[in-house]
Amino acid sequence: LIVLRKGSTDETGSGIEQRIASQISSLPGIAKDDLGQPLCSVEFVTILTKPRRNNGGTVNMIVRGVESQGRKLRPDYRLTQGRDISPGVNEAITSQRMADRFENLAIGEQLEINNVMFTIVGYFEAAGSAAESEVWTDLRDLTLARRTPAAVSSVNLRADSLSSRDALV
């Protein structure tokens, strides 16, 4: 499930109060991981205009700030090269396809977000899903770089059953 602000039709147009977003993970009916933690991720999505490789002009790039559980909510997520991000040090991961398409997205390169440099440390795959067309970083690192430390776009979660899903909705 993806929780958005009432009336929003997508994550980029949604804004949820951080206090409310953090309470969602304690709702009954949310699935738990192997360690008993809720499969719930508070996330912030922003769109940047960045240059394509080979003088291909500039286009929109989606950057997503995620919590650690966000990876478990994407289909068949796995790192394919490099390593995962470390929170608090402005690192990012993306797909090989995105790195081939955009400047500054190869492992070791730096992506500028609001005059803050994020080092690309790895590539991931997620079963060809839309996640592979995004850049991911730590939620707090991204919101601090965007100077919106309390910003939340959505809460992604997995229900533990169909009846729980219906109750959560």
PDB file of C-alpha atoms in Angstrom:
ATOM      1  CA  LEU A   1       0.000   0.000   0.000  1.00  0.00           C
ATOM      2  CA  ILE A   2       1.091   3.572  -0.598  1.00  0.00           C
ATOM      3  CA  VAL A   3      -0.314   6.162   1.805  1.00  0.00           C
ATOM      4  CA  LEU A   4      -0.669   9.663   0.317  1.00  0.00           C
ATOM      5  CA  ARG A   5      -2.189  12.910   1.556  1.00  0.00           C
ATOM      6  CA  LYS A   6      -5.945  12.999   1.035  1.00  0.00           C
ATOM      7  CA  GLY A   7      -6.693  14.322  -2.451  1.00  0.00           C
ATOM      8  CA  SER A   8      -3.224  13.513  -3.827  1.00  0.00           C
ATOM      9  CA  THR A   9      -2.919  11.317  -6.884  1.00  0.00           C
ATOM     10  CA  ASP A  10       0.850  10.750  -6.774  1.00  0.00           C
ATOM     11  CA  GLU A  11       3.808  10.963  -4.423  1.00  0.00           C
ATOM     12  CA  THR A  12       5.241  14.182  -5.844  1.00  0.00           C
ATOM     13  CA  GLY A  13       2.015  16.043  -5.048  1.00  0.00           C
ATOM     14  CA  SER A  14       1.583  14.531  -1.604  1.00  0.00           C
ATOM     15  CA  GLY A  15       2.701  15.827   1.753  1.00  0.00           C
ATOM     16  CA  ILE A  16       2.057  14.001   5.015  1.00  0.00           C
ATOM     17  CA  GLU A  17       2.787  15.341   8.467  1.00  0.00           C
ATOM     18  CA  GLN A  18       5.877  13.581   9.791  1.00  0.00           C
ATOM     19  CA  ARG A  19       4.149  12.902  13.114  1.00  0.00           C
ATOM     20  CA  ILE A  20       1.312  11.068  11.362  1.00  0.00           C
ATOM     21  CA  ALA A  21       3.648   9.237   8.987  1.00  0.00           C
ATOM     22  CA  SER A  22       5.704   7.860  11.863  1.00  0.00           C
ATOM     23  CA  GLN A  23       2.554   6.586  13.622  1.00  0.00           C
ATOM     24  CA  ILE A  24       1.419   4.547  10.622  1.00  0.00           C
ATOM     25  CA  SER A  25       3.973   1.776  11.262  1.00  0.00           C
ATOM     26  CA  SER A  26       2.256   0.931  14.560  1.00  0.00           C
ATOM     27  CA  LEU A  27      -1.152   0.279  12.966  1.00  0.00           C
ATOM     28  CA  PRO A  28      -2.490  -3.274  13.268  1.00  0.00           C
ATOM     29  CA  GLY A  29      -2.337  -5.397  10.131  1.00  0.00           C
ATOM     30  CA  ILE A  30       1.082  -4.311   8.847  1.00  0.00           C
ATOM     31  CA  ALA A  31       3.310  -7.252   7.900  1.00  0.00           C
ATOM     32  CA  LYS A  32       6.566  -7.763   9.794  1.00  0.00           C
ATOM     33  CA  ASP A  33      10.001  -8.781   8.534  1.00  0.00           C
ATOM     34  CA  ASP A  34      12.070 -11.682   9.902  1.00  0.00           C
ATOM     35  CA  LEU A  35      13.209  -9.500  12.819  1.00  0.00           C
ATOM     36  CA  GLY A  36       9.655  -8.487  13.747  1.00  0.00           C
ATOM     37  CA  GLN A  37       9.978  -4.952  12.341  1.00  0.00           C
ATOM     38  CA  PRO A  38       6.997  -3.485  10.427  1.00  0.00           C
ATOM     39  CA  LEU A  39       7.349  -3.571   6.637  1.00  0.00           C
ATOM     40  CA  CYS A  40       6.781   0.158   6.455  1.00  0.00           C
ATOM     41  CA  SER A  41       8.923   2.947   4.957  1.00  0.00           C
ATOM     42  CA  VAL A  42       8.430   6.694   5.325  1.00  0.00           C
ATOM     43  CA  GLU A  43       9.624   8.242   2.046  1.00  0.00           C
ATOM     44  CA  PHE A  44      10.231  11.594   0.378  1.00  0.00           C
ATOM     45  CA  VAL A  45      10.216  11.995  -3.396  1.00  0.00           C
ATOM     46  CA  THR A  46      11.595  14.954  -5.301  1.00  0.00           C
ATOM     47  CA  ILE A  47      12.133  15.673  -8.990  1.00  0.00           C
ATOM     48  CA  LEU A  48      15.362  17.246 -10.212  1.00  0.00           C
ATOM     49  CA  THR A  49      16.281  18.418 -13.702  1.00  0.00           C
ATOM     50  CA  LYS A  50      19.601  16.837 -14.612  1.00  0.00           C
ATOM     51  CA  PRO A  51      21.715  16.427 -17.779  1.00  0.00           C
ATOM     52  CA  ARG A  52      21.713  13.248 -19.832  1.00  0.00           C
ATOM     53  CA  ARG A  53      25.014  11.752 -20.896  1.00  0.00           C
ATOM     54  CA  ASN A  54      26.472  12.590 -24.319  1.00  0.00           C
ATOM     55  CA  ASN A  55      24.938  16.094 -24.525  1.00  0.00           C
ATOM     56  CA  GLY A  56      21.431  14.631 -24.510  1.00  0.00           C
ATOM     57  CA  GLY A  57      19.860  17.694 -22.917  1.00  0.00           C
ATOM     58  CA  THR A  58      18.273  17.858 -19.485  1.00  0.00           C
ATOM     59  CA  VAL A  59      15.339  15.788 -18.250  1.00  0.00           C
ATOM     60  CA  ASN A  60      13.575  15.052 -14.998  1.00  0.00           C
ATOM     61  CA  MET A  61      15.144  12.628 -12.534  1.00  0.00           C
ATOM     62  CA  ILE A  62      13.288  11.168  -9.560  1.00  0.00           C
ATOM     63  CA  VAL A  63      15.220  11.029  -6.294  1.00  0.00           C
ATOM     64  CA  ARG A  64      13.678   9.067  -3.421  1.00  0.00           C
ATOM     65  CA  GLY A  65      14.649   9.262   0.217  1.00  0.00           C
ATOM     66  CA  VAL A  66      13.872   5.921   1.845  1.00  0.00           C
ATOM     67  CA  GLU A  67      14.145   4.198   5.188  1.00  0.00           C
ATOM     68  CA  SER A  68      15.876   0.811   5.392  1.00  0.00           C
ATOM     69  CA  GLN A  69      12.602  -1.137   5.081  1.00  0.00           C
ATOM     70  CA  GLY A  70      11.915   0.500   1.702  1.00  0.00           C
ATOM     71  CA  ARG A  71      14.124  -2.025  -0.057  1.00  0.00           C
ATOM     72  CA  LYS A  72      12.052  -4.951   1.266  1.00  0.00           C
ATOM     73  CA  LEU A  73       8.899  -3.405  -0.197  1.00  0.00           C
ATOM     74  CA  ARG A  74      10.140  -3.452  -3.798  1.00  0.00           C
ATOM     75  CA  PRO A  75       9.856  -6.606  -5.935  1.00  0.00           C
ATOM     76  CA  ASP A  76      13.052  -8.662  -6.031  1.00  0.00           C
ATOM     77  CA  TYR A  77      15.224  -5.738  -4.898  1.00  0.00           C
ATOM     78  CA  ARG A  78      18.933  -6.587  -4.919  1.00  0.00           C
ATOM     79  CA  LEU A  79      22.250  -4.793  -5.163  1.00  0.00           C
ATOM     80  CA  THR A  80      24.051  -5.698  -8.382  1.00  0.00           C
ATOM     81  CA  GLN A  81      27.274  -3.723  -7.999  1.00  0.00           C
ATOM     82  CA  GLY A  82      28.984  -1.672  -5.302  1.00  0.00           C
ATOM     83  CA  ARG A  83      27.309  -1.400  -1.896  1.00  0.00           C
ATOM     84  CA  ASP A  84      24.252   0.030  -0.173  1.00  0.00           C
ATOM     85  CA  ILE A  85      24.146   3.554   1.228  1.00  0.00           C
ATOM     86  CA  SER A  86      25.199   4.495   4.742  1.00  0.00           C
ATOM     87  CA  PRO A  87      22.773   6.974   6.342  1.00  0.00           C
ATOM     88  CA  GLY A  88      24.132  10.357   7.366  1.00  0.00           C
ATOM     89  CA  VAL A  89      26.941  10.631   4.813  1.00  0.00           C
ATOM     90  CA  ASN A  90      25.109  11.696   1.611  1.00  0.00           C
ATOM     91  CA  GLU A  91      25.393   8.541  -0.462  1.00  0.00           C
ATOM     92  CA  ALA A  92      23.050   7.291  -3.181  1.00  0.00           C
ATOM     93  CA  ILE A  93      22.311   4.190  -5.250  1.00  0.00           C
ATOM     94  CA  THR A  94      20.592   3.786  -8.601  1.00  0.00           C
ATOM     95  CA  SER A  95      20.248   1.331 -11.478  1.00  0.00           C
ATOM     96  CA  GLN A  96      22.853   0.664 -14.142  1.00  0.00           C
ATOM     97  CA  ARG A  97      20.316   1.908 -16.701  1.00  0.00           C
ATOM     98  CA  MET A  98      20.041   5.270 -14.931  1.00  0.00           C
ATOM     99  CA  ALA A  99      23.839   5.530 -14.670  1.00  0.00           C
ATOM    100  CA  ASP A 100      24.115   4.936 -18.414  1.00  0.00           C
ATOM    101  CA  ARG A 101      21.480   7.592 -19.095  1.00  0.00           C
ATOM    102  CA  PHE A 102      22.418  10.449 -16.730  1.00  0.00           C
ATOM    103  CA  GLU A 103      25.631  12.310 -16.000  1.00  0.00           C
ATOM    104  CA  ASN A 104      27.038  11.953 -12.475  1.00  0.00           C
ATOM    105  CA  LEU A 105      25.312   8.639 -11.684  1.00  0.00           C
ATOM    106  CA  ALA A 106      28.166   6.170 -12.201  1.00  0.00           C
ATOM    107  CA  ILE A 107      29.635   4.550  -9.104  1.00  0.00           C
ATOM    108  CA  GLY A 108      32.116   6.993  -7.607  1.00  0.00           C
ATOM    109  CA  GLU A 109      30.576  10.035  -9.292  1.00  0.00           C
ATOM    110  CA  GLN A 110      28.762  12.744  -7.367  1.00  0.00           C
ATOM    111  CA  LEU A 111      25.173  13.904  -7.837  1.00  0.00           C
ATOM    112  CA  GLU A 112      24.462  17.462  -6.714  1.00  0.00           C
ATOM    113  CA  ILE A 113      21.198  18.005  -4.857  1.00  0.00           C
ATOM    114  CA  ASN A 114      20.619  21.602  -3.770  1.00  0.00           C
ATOM    115  CA  ASN A 115      24.385  22.289  -3.551  1.00  0.00           C
ATOM    116  CA  VAL A 116      24.955  19.102  -1.508  1.00  0.00           C
ATOM    117  CA  MET A 117      27.058  16.365  -3.118  1.00  0.00           C
ATOM    118  CA  PHE A 118      25.838  12.744  -2.943  1.00  0.00           C
ATOM    119  CA  THR A 119      28.329  10.010  -3.865  1.00  0.00           C
ATOM    120  CA  ILE A 120      26.977   7.120  -5.942  1.00  0.00           C
ATOM    121  CA  VAL A 121      28.065   3.914  -4.162  1.00  0.00           C
ATOM    122  CA  GLY A 122      26.053   1.154  -5.848  1.00  0.00           C
ATOM    123  CA  TYR A 123      23.590  -0.121  -8.430  1.00  0.00           C
ATOM    124  CA  PHE A 124      20.418  -2.083  -7.756  1.00  0.00           C
ATOM    125  CA  GLU A 125      17.718  -3.974  -9.619  1.00  0.00           C
ATOM    126  CA  ALA A 126      14.074  -4.387  -8.650  1.00  0.00           C
ATOM    127  CA  ALA A 127      12.524  -6.799 -11.176  1.00  0.00           C
ATOM    128  CA  GLY A 128      12.303  -4.094 -13.857  1.00  0.00           C
ATOM    129  CA  SER A 129       9.910  -2.050 -11.703  1.00  0.00           C
ATOM    130  CA  ALA A 130       9.641   1.746 -11.677  1.00  0.00           C
ATOM    131  CA  ALA A 131      12.145   1.790  -8.797  1.00  0.00           C
ATOM    132  CA  GLU A 132      14.876   1.162 -11.370  1.00  0.00           C
ATOM    133  CA  SER A 133      14.216   4.606 -12.870  1.00  0.00           C
ATOM    134  CA  GLU A 134      14.994   6.378  -9.594  1.00  0.00           C
ATOM    135  CA  VAL A 135      17.967   7.421  -7.486  1.00  0.00           C
ATOM    136  CA  TRP A 136      17.683   6.355  -3.835  1.00  0.00           C
ATOM    137  CA  THR A 137      19.279   7.902  -0.785  1.00  0.00           C
ATOM    138  CA  ASP A 138      18.602   8.042   2.927  1.00  0.00           C
ATOM    139  CA  LEU A 139      15.365   9.840   3.827  1.00  0.00           C
ATOM    140  CA  ARG A 140      17.017  12.227   6.288  1.00  0.00           C
ATOM    141  CA  ASP A 141      19.969  12.999   4.019  1.00  0.00           C
ATOM    142  CA  LEU A 142      17.635  13.964   1.175  1.00  0.00           C
ATOM    143  CA  THR A 143      15.248  16.080   3.242  1.00  0.00           C
ATOM    144  CA  LEU A 144      18.164  17.918   4.842  1.00  0.00           C
ATOM    145  CA  ALA A 145      19.726  18.587   1.424  1.00  0.00           C
ATOM    146  CA  ARG A 146      16.385  19.902   0.133  1.00  0.00           C
ATOM    147  CA  ARG A 147      16.107  22.014   3.320  1.00  0.00           C
ATOM    148  CA  THR A 148      12.786  20.403   4.200  1.00  0.00           C
ATOM    149  CA  PRO A 149      13.758  18.218   7.178  1.00  0.00           C
ATOM    150  CA  ALA A 150      10.172  17.311   8.099  1.00  0.00           C
ATOM    151  CA  ALA A 151       9.022  16.545   4.540  1.00  0.00           C
ATOM    152  CA  VAL A 152       7.262  13.239   3.866  1.00  0.00           C
ATOM    153  CA  SER A 153       5.681  12.359   0.514  1.00  0.00           C
ATOM    154  CA  SER A 154       4.320   8.908   1.281  1.00  0.00           C
ATOM    155  CA  VAL A 155       4.404   5.879   3.497  1.00  0.00           C
ATOM    156  CA  ASN A 156       4.884   2.555   1.734  1.00  0.00           C
ATOM    157  CA  LEU A 157       3.817  -0.565   3.600  1.00  0.00           C
ATOM    158  CA  ARG A 158       2.799  -4.181   3.196  1.00  0.00           C
ATOM    159  CA  ALA A 159      -0.362  -5.538   4.799  1.00  0.00           C
ATOM    160  CA  ASP A 160      -0.198  -8.971   6.413  1.00  0.00           C
ATOM    161  CA  SER A 161      -3.414 -10.191   4.719  1.00  0.00           C
ATOM    162  CA  LEU A 162      -6.140  -9.135   2.300  1.00  0.00           C
ATOM    163  CA  SER A 163      -8.504  -8.397   5.200  1.00  0.00           C
ATOM    164  CA  SER A 164      -5.809  -6.280   6.878  1.00  0.00           C
ATOM    165  CA  ARG A 165      -5.234  -4.456   3.604  1.00  0.00           C
ATOM    166  CA  ASP A 166      -8.923  -3.609   3.407  1.00  0.00           C
ATOM    167  CA  ALA A 167      -8.979  -2.461   7.048  1.00  0.00           C
ATOM    168  CA  LEU A 168      -5.877  -0.310   6.531  1.00  0.00           C
ATOM    169  CA  VAL A 169      -7.354   1.316   3.430  1.00  0.00           C
TER     170      VAL A 169
END
